[in-house]
Amino acid sequence: MKKSLKIVLGIVGALLLLIIFNNIKSCAAENEKESNMNFKPALSTKEIKCSNPLINGELGSYLEIKDGKAIINFIGIEENFMTKKYIQKWEVKVCVIRNSKPLPFEVKNVSGQSSINAQLLNSNASPISNLDEINGFGNSIDELLSLKAGENKWVTFTFNYGESKKEDIIKEIQSFTLNSKIDFKEKKAPAAIINSDEVNKDDLDKNMKAAEKATEIMERQVKMMDKVNKMSKDK
């Protein structure tokens, strides 16, 4: 009886320790998450100049970078769903202005595949290590092209870069370039309509002769079958 009681008490004790350990672990995780989410780097905003005052690509014919600069702002900390690691989230804001050059196409024909992207550069005008060109998702190209001459609009690029609580992430970023591409919606060609007047007369004659010959052969075969049947009956 005493031995059984000791076993039960031992199991209960182990379960209590496990519950206490999980509670401590959970509290530590919550505290770490709160600490990360409340982090803000000392260098949280910065103004940078464009390496090229013109926008590379098709949009460069109709839009210009206002004042030749951009602003980088810290947004917050984001937890990676897969790795569960905390990463800093930033934005780059660029103001573009429409020039007076008229569009040689209609804006409604511009495809959603069109794009405007930002490339962040270091002091040597080289791309920042481990930071690819930032896709400008959410930036509507047709809205930019719909601006009237002299009107401007802010274009925003968001990206994740740098581990949580790490300082001076944007210190090495010194300049930027904008790259663009305009695609157009595919136009479906109308189905071809055959005009009987346009059909080649020689082809029609050939087809008619082939049909007549086939009919003649069938008639001969029918007559031959009739003769065979008649001969069988006479026997």
mmCIF file of C-alpha atoms in Angstrom:
data_model
loop_
_atom_site.group_PDB
_atom_site.id
_atom_site.type_symbol
_atom_site.label_atom_id
_atom_site.label_comp_id
_atom_site.label_asym_id
_atom_site.label_seq_id
_atom_site.Cartn_x
_atom_site.Cartn_y
_atom_site.Cartn_z
ATOM 1 C CA MET A 1 0.000 0.000 0.000
ATOM 2 C CA LYS A 2 2.784 2.405 0.958
ATOM 3 C CA LYS A 3 4.679 1.509 -2.219
ATOM 4 C CA SER A 4 1.635 2.255 -4.397
ATOM 5 C CA LEU A 5 1.127 5.571 -2.617
ATOM 6 C CA LYS A 6 4.736 6.568 -3.268
ATOM 7 C CA ILE A 7 4.328 5.750 -6.974
ATOM 8 C CA VAL A 8 1.143 7.843 -7.202
ATOM 9 C CA LEU A 9 2.773 10.756 -5.376
ATOM 10 C CA GLY A 10 5.793 10.513 -7.670
ATOM 11 C CA ILE A 11 3.578 10.694 -10.785
ATOM 12 C CA VAL A 12 1.622 13.639 -9.374
ATOM 13 C CA GLY A 13 4.850 15.431 -8.531
ATOM 14 C CA ALA A 14 6.236 14.892 -12.047
ATOM 15 C CA LEU A 15 3.026 16.238 -13.580
ATOM 16 C CA LEU A 16 3.143 19.319 -11.350
ATOM 17 C CA LEU A 17 6.759 19.974 -12.344
ATOM 18 C CA LEU A 18 5.846 19.592 -16.020
ATOM 19 C CA ILE A 19 2.950 22.047 -15.678
ATOM 20 C CA ILE A 20 5.155 24.561 -13.837
ATOM 21 C CA PHE A 21 7.903 24.199 -16.480
ATOM 22 C CA ASN A 22 5.423 24.742 -19.348
ATOM 23 C CA ASN A 23 3.974 27.802 -17.619
ATOM 24 C CA ILE A 24 7.446 29.281 -17.147
ATOM 25 C CA LYS A 25 8.306 28.522 -20.785
ATOM 26 C CA SER A 26 5.043 30.081 -21.997
ATOM 27 C CA CYS A 27 5.570 33.206 -19.909
ATOM 28 C CA ALA A 28 9.139 33.535 -21.205
ATOM 29 C CA ALA A 29 7.905 33.239 -24.800
ATOM 30 C CA GLU A 30 5.223 35.890 -24.204
ATOM 31 C CA ASN A 31 7.758 38.213 -22.600
ATOM 32 C CA GLU A 32 10.165 37.705 -25.519
ATOM 33 C CA LYS A 33 7.400 38.414 -28.039
ATOM 34 C CA GLU A 34 6.315 41.567 -26.180
ATOM 35 C CA SER A 35 9.913 42.728 -25.917
ATOM 36 C CA ASN A 36 10.445 42.223 -29.658
ATOM 37 C CA MET A 37 7.182 43.852 -30.674
ATOM 38 C CA ASN A 38 7.959 46.932 -28.566
ATOM 39 C CA PHE A 39 11.427 47.372 -30.081
ATOM 40 C CA LYS A 40 12.195 50.445 -32.154
ATOM 41 C CA PRO A 41 15.719 51.158 -33.452
ATOM 42 C CA ALA A 42 17.375 54.482 -32.678
ATOM 43 C CA LEU A 43 17.894 55.019 -36.416
ATOM 44 C CA SER A 44 14.289 54.510 -37.490
ATOM 45 C CA THR A 45 14.025 56.970 -40.392
ATOM 46 C CA LYS A 46 16.376 58.274 -43.043
ATOM 47 C CA GLU A 47 16.360 60.293 -46.259
ATOM 48 C CA ILE A 48 18.329 58.935 -49.210
ATOM 49 C CA LYS A 49 19.064 60.279 -52.701
ATOM 50 C CA CYS A 50 18.390 58.516 -55.977
ATOM 51 C CA SER A 51 21.454 57.194 -57.783
ATOM 52 C CA ASN A 52 19.753 57.924 -61.111
ATOM 53 C CA PRO A 53 17.344 60.892 -61.287
ATOM 54 C CA LEU A 54 15.348 59.064 -63.963
ATOM 55 C CA ILE A 55 13.154 56.013 -63.543
ATOM 56 C CA ASN A 56 14.631 53.077 -65.449
ATOM 57 C CA GLY A 57 12.304 51.409 -67.937
ATOM 58 C CA GLU A 58 9.089 52.440 -69.676
ATOM 59 C CA LEU A 59 7.669 54.542 -66.827
ATOM 60 C CA GLY A 60 10.698 56.838 -67.065
ATOM 61 C CA SER A 61 9.170 58.395 -70.179
ATOM 62 C CA TYR A 62 6.176 59.717 -68.234
ATOM 63 C CA LEU A 63 7.185 59.951 -64.548
ATOM 64 C CA GLU A 64 10.056 61.589 -62.652
ATOM 65 C CA ILE A 65 11.347 61.253 -59.095
ATOM 66 C CA LYS A 66 10.327 64.407 -57.258
ATOM 67 C CA ASP A 67 13.278 66.152 -55.559
ATOM 68 C CA GLY A 68 15.392 63.068 -56.370
ATOM 69 C CA LYS A 69 14.971 61.521 -52.944
ATOM 70 C CA ALA A 70 13.179 58.858 -50.901
ATOM 71 C CA ILE A 71 12.403 58.332 -47.213
ATOM 72 C CA ILE A 72 12.973 55.086 -45.282
ATOM 73 C CA ASN A 73 10.746 54.504 -42.232
ATOM 74 C CA PHE A 74 10.643 51.770 -39.588
ATOM 75 C CA ILE A 75 7.223 50.084 -39.463
ATOM 76 C CA GLY A 76 7.646 47.506 -36.721
ATOM 77 C CA ILE A 77 8.609 43.922 -35.931
ATOM 78 C CA GLU A 78 7.083 41.001 -37.802
ATOM 79 C CA GLU A 79 7.156 37.339 -36.793
ATOM 80 C CA ASN A 80 8.029 34.901 -39.566
ATOM 81 C CA PHE A 81 5.259 32.318 -39.738
ATOM 82 C CA MET A 82 7.607 29.480 -40.752
ATOM 83 C CA THR A 83 10.775 30.158 -38.754
ATOM 84 C CA LYS A 84 9.068 31.929 -35.817
ATOM 85 C CA LYS A 85 11.903 34.475 -35.906
ATOM 86 C CA TYR A 86 11.289 38.191 -35.498
ATOM 87 C CA ILE A 87 12.280 40.460 -38.390
ATOM 88 C CA GLN A 88 12.275 44.220 -38.804
ATOM 89 C CA LYS A 89 9.773 45.620 -41.298
ATOM 90 C CA TRP A 90 10.550 48.832 -43.228
ATOM 91 C CA GLU A 91 9.073 51.011 -45.933
ATOM 92 C CA VAL A 92 10.569 53.188 -48.671
ATOM 93 C CA LYS A 93 8.423 56.124 -49.783
ATOM 94 C CA VAL A 94 9.141 57.883 -53.088
ATOM 95 C CA CYS A 95 7.184 60.777 -54.572
ATOM 96 C CA VAL A 96 6.855 60.644 -58.350
ATOM 97 C CA ILE A 97 5.589 63.449 -60.577
ATOM 98 C CA ARG A 98 3.914 63.210 -63.991
ATOM 99 C CA ASN A 99 5.636 65.077 -66.827
ATOM 100 C CA SER A 100 3.886 66.589 -69.838
ATOM 101 C CA LYS A 101 4.631 63.823 -72.341
ATOM 102 C CA PRO A 102 1.336 62.404 -73.699
ATOM 103 C CA LEU A 103 0.665 58.669 -73.555
ATOM 104 C CA PRO A 104 0.689 56.906 -76.950
ATOM 105 C CA PHE A 105 -1.765 54.327 -75.540
ATOM 106 C CA GLU A 106 -4.898 54.144 -73.404
ATOM 107 C CA VAL A 107 -4.429 53.511 -69.662
ATOM 108 C CA LYS A 108 -7.243 50.922 -69.664
ATOM 109 C CA ASN A 109 -5.057 48.689 -71.835
ATOM 110 C CA VAL A 110 -2.260 48.574 -69.229
ATOM 111 C CA SER A 111 -1.894 45.090 -67.736
ATOM 112 C CA GLY A 112 -1.616 44.180 -64.045
ATOM 113 C CA GLN A 113 1.739 42.616 -64.921
ATOM 114 C CA SER A 114 3.229 46.111 -65.147
ATOM 115 C CA SER A 115 5.531 46.976 -62.242
ATOM 116 C CA ILE A 116 7.672 49.557 -60.470
ATOM 117 C CA ASN A 117 10.432 48.286 -58.166
ATOM 118 C CA ALA A 118 13.077 49.826 -55.919
ATOM 119 C CA GLN A 119 16.728 48.796 -55.579
ATOM 120 C CA LEU A 120 18.522 50.021 -52.445
ATOM 121 C CA LEU A 121 22.243 50.767 -52.791
ATOM 122 C CA ASN A 122 25.255 51.261 -50.525
ATOM 123 C CA SER A 123 27.882 54.028 -50.650
ATOM 124 C CA ASN A 124 29.502 52.336 -53.669
ATOM 125 C CA ALA A 125 26.174 52.400 -55.554
ATOM 126 C CA SER A 126 26.027 48.598 -55.301
ATOM 127 C CA PRO A 127 22.944 46.627 -54.206
ATOM 128 C CA ILE A 128 22.717 46.029 -50.461
ATOM 129 C CA SER A 129 23.910 42.559 -49.483
ATOM 130 C CA ASN A 130 21.084 40.017 -48.903
ATOM 131 C CA LEU A 131 18.459 42.535 -50.016
ATOM 132 C CA ASP A 132 16.969 41.922 -53.442
ATOM 133 C CA GLU A 133 15.096 44.425 -55.564
ATOM 134 C CA ILE A 134 11.896 45.365 -53.732
ATOM 135 C CA ASN A 135 8.767 44.494 -55.662
ATOM 136 C CA GLY A 136 6.271 47.329 -55.700
ATOM 137 C CA PHE A 137 3.187 45.211 -54.988
ATOM 138 C CA GLY A 138 0.183 47.390 -54.317
ATOM 139 C CA ASN A 139 1.453 50.259 -56.455
ATOM 140 C CA SER A 140 -1.117 50.740 -59.190
ATOM 141 C CA ILE A 141 0.655 51.584 -62.456
ATOM 142 C CA ASP A 142 -2.549 52.707 -64.169
ATOM 143 C CA GLU A 143 -3.130 55.232 -61.348
ATOM 144 C CA LEU A 144 0.358 56.645 -61.827
ATOM 145 C CA LEU A 145 -0.126 56.944 -65.575
ATOM 146 C CA SER A 146 -3.523 58.578 -65.038
ATOM 147 C CA LEU A 147 -1.920 61.551 -63.255
ATOM 148 C CA LYS A 148 -2.165 64.860 -65.079
ATOM 149 C CA ALA A 149 0.961 66.839 -65.983
ATOM 150 C CA GLY A 150 2.451 68.303 -62.795
ATOM 151 C CA GLU A 151 0.513 66.028 -60.407
ATOM 152 C CA ASN A 152 2.412 63.787 -58.013
ATOM 153 C CA LYS A 153 1.803 60.648 -55.967
ATOM 154 C CA TRP A 154 3.676 58.794 -53.219
ATOM 155 C CA VAL A 155 4.790 55.278 -54.096
ATOM 156 C CA THR A 156 5.455 52.919 -51.161
ATOM 157 C CA PHE A 157 7.673 49.822 -51.072
ATOM 158 C CA THR A 158 7.719 47.539 -47.995
ATOM 159 C CA PHE A 159 10.417 45.018 -47.120
ATOM 160 C CA ASN A 160 11.695 42.867 -44.248
ATOM 161 C CA TYR A 161 15.346 43.264 -43.367
ATOM 162 C CA GLY A 162 17.390 42.735 -40.195
ATOM 163 C CA GLU A 163 16.837 40.678 -37.077
ATOM 164 C CA SER A 164 14.808 42.061 -34.217
ATOM 165 C CA LYS A 165 16.573 44.410 -31.752
ATOM 166 C CA LYS A 166 19.469 44.936 -34.167
ATOM 167 C CA GLU A 167 20.479 48.572 -34.531
ATOM 168 C CA ASP A 168 21.679 50.578 -37.539
ATOM 169 C CA ILE A 169 20.032 48.306 -40.108
ATOM 170 C CA ILE A 170 19.531 51.151 -42.583
ATOM 171 C CA LYS A 171 22.879 52.841 -41.935
ATOM 172 C CA GLU A 172 24.516 51.251 -44.997
ATOM 173 C CA ILE A 173 21.654 52.267 -47.323
ATOM 174 C CA GLN A 174 22.788 55.451 -49.080
ATOM 175 C CA SER A 175 20.860 55.680 -52.368
ATOM 176 C CA PHE A 176 18.315 53.946 -54.575
ATOM 177 C CA THR A 177 17.077 53.435 -58.129
ATOM 178 C CA LEU A 178 13.594 52.782 -59.492
ATOM 179 C CA ASN A 179 13.039 50.216 -62.217
ATOM 180 C CA SER A 180 9.828 49.845 -64.186
ATOM 181 C CA LYS A 181 8.025 47.866 -66.843
ATOM 182 C CA ILE A 182 4.756 48.411 -68.705
ATOM 183 C CA ASP A 183 2.876 45.400 -70.073
ATOM 184 C CA PHE A 184 -0.358 45.487 -72.010
ATOM 185 C CA LYS A 185 -3.438 43.276 -71.968
ATOM 186 C CA GLU A 186 -3.490 40.619 -74.670
ATOM 187 C CA LYS A 187 -5.857 41.310 -77.526
ATOM 188 C CA LYS A 188 -7.726 38.242 -78.753
ATOM 189 C CA ALA A 189 -7.824 38.085 -82.542
ATOM 190 C CA PRO A 190 -11.367 37.679 -83.942
ATOM 191 C CA ALA A 191 -12.225 34.252 -85.323
ATOM 192 C CA ALA A 192 -11.584 33.990 -89.049
ATOM 193 C CA ILE A 193 -14.751 34.079 -91.176
ATOM 194 C CA ILE A 194 -14.607 32.104 -94.421
ATOM 195 C CA ASN A 195 -16.175 33.892 -97.348
ATOM 196 C CA SER A 196 -17.491 31.457 -99.980
ATOM 197 C CA ASP A 197 -16.560 33.942 -102.713
ATOM 198 C CA GLU A 198 -12.941 33.696 -101.642
ATOM 199 C CA VAL A 199 -12.771 29.886 -101.853
ATOM 200 C CA ASN A 200 -10.535 28.710 -104.662
ATOM 201 C CA LYS A 201 -12.653 27.467 -107.612
ATOM 202 C CA ASP A 202 -10.028 24.863 -108.572
ATOM 203 C CA ASP A 203 -10.270 23.289 -105.111
ATOM 204 C CA LEU A 204 -14.045 23.064 -105.432
ATOM 205 C CA ASP A 205 -13.758 21.363 -108.838
ATOM 206 C CA LYS A 206 -11.271 18.838 -107.477
ATOM 207 C CA ASN A 207 -13.526 18.008 -104.531
ATOM 208 C CA MET A 208 -16.567 17.605 -106.798
ATOM 209 C CA LYS A 209 -14.699 15.240 -109.149
ATOM 210 C CA ALA A 210 -13.450 13.182 -106.186
ATOM 211 C CA ALA A 211 -17.010 12.885 -104.855
ATOM 212 C CA GLU A 212 -18.369 11.834 -108.276
ATOM 213 C CA LYS A 213 -15.672 9.187 -108.636
ATOM 214 C CA ALA A 214 -16.413 7.788 -105.183
ATOM 215 C CA THR A 215 -20.150 7.591 -106.053
ATOM 216 C CA GLU A 216 -19.364 5.782 -109.305
ATOM 217 C CA ILE A 217 -17.260 3.175 -107.513
ATOM 218 C CA MET A 218 -20.034 2.550 -104.966
ATOM 219 C CA GLU A 219 -22.612 2.084 -107.729
ATOM 220 C CA ARG A 220 -20.370 -0.527 -109.443
ATOM 221 C CA GLN A 221 -19.988 -2.402 -106.141
ATOM 222 C CA VAL A 222 -23.776 -2.448 -105.622
ATOM 223 C CA LYS A 223 -24.375 -3.811 -109.157
ATOM 224 C CA MET A 224 -21.719 -6.508 -108.611
ATOM 225 C CA MET A 225 -23.375 -7.578 -105.337
ATOM 226 C CA ASP A 226 -26.739 -7.795 -107.079
ATOM 227 C CA LYS A 227 -25.275 -10.123 -109.755
ATOM 228 C CA VAL A 228 -23.695 -12.365 -107.082
ATOM 229 C CA ASN A 229 -26.998 -12.611 -105.207
ATOM 230 C CA LYS A 230 -28.914 -13.450 -108.406
ATOM 231 C CA MET A 231 -26.430 -16.197 -109.331
ATOM 232 C CA SER A 232 -26.813 -17.718 -105.879
ATOM 233 C CA LYS A 233 -30.604 -17.861 -106.223
ATOM 234 C CA ASP A 234 -30.435 -19.491 -109.698
ATOM 235 C CA LYS A 235 -28.374 -22.354 -108.283
#
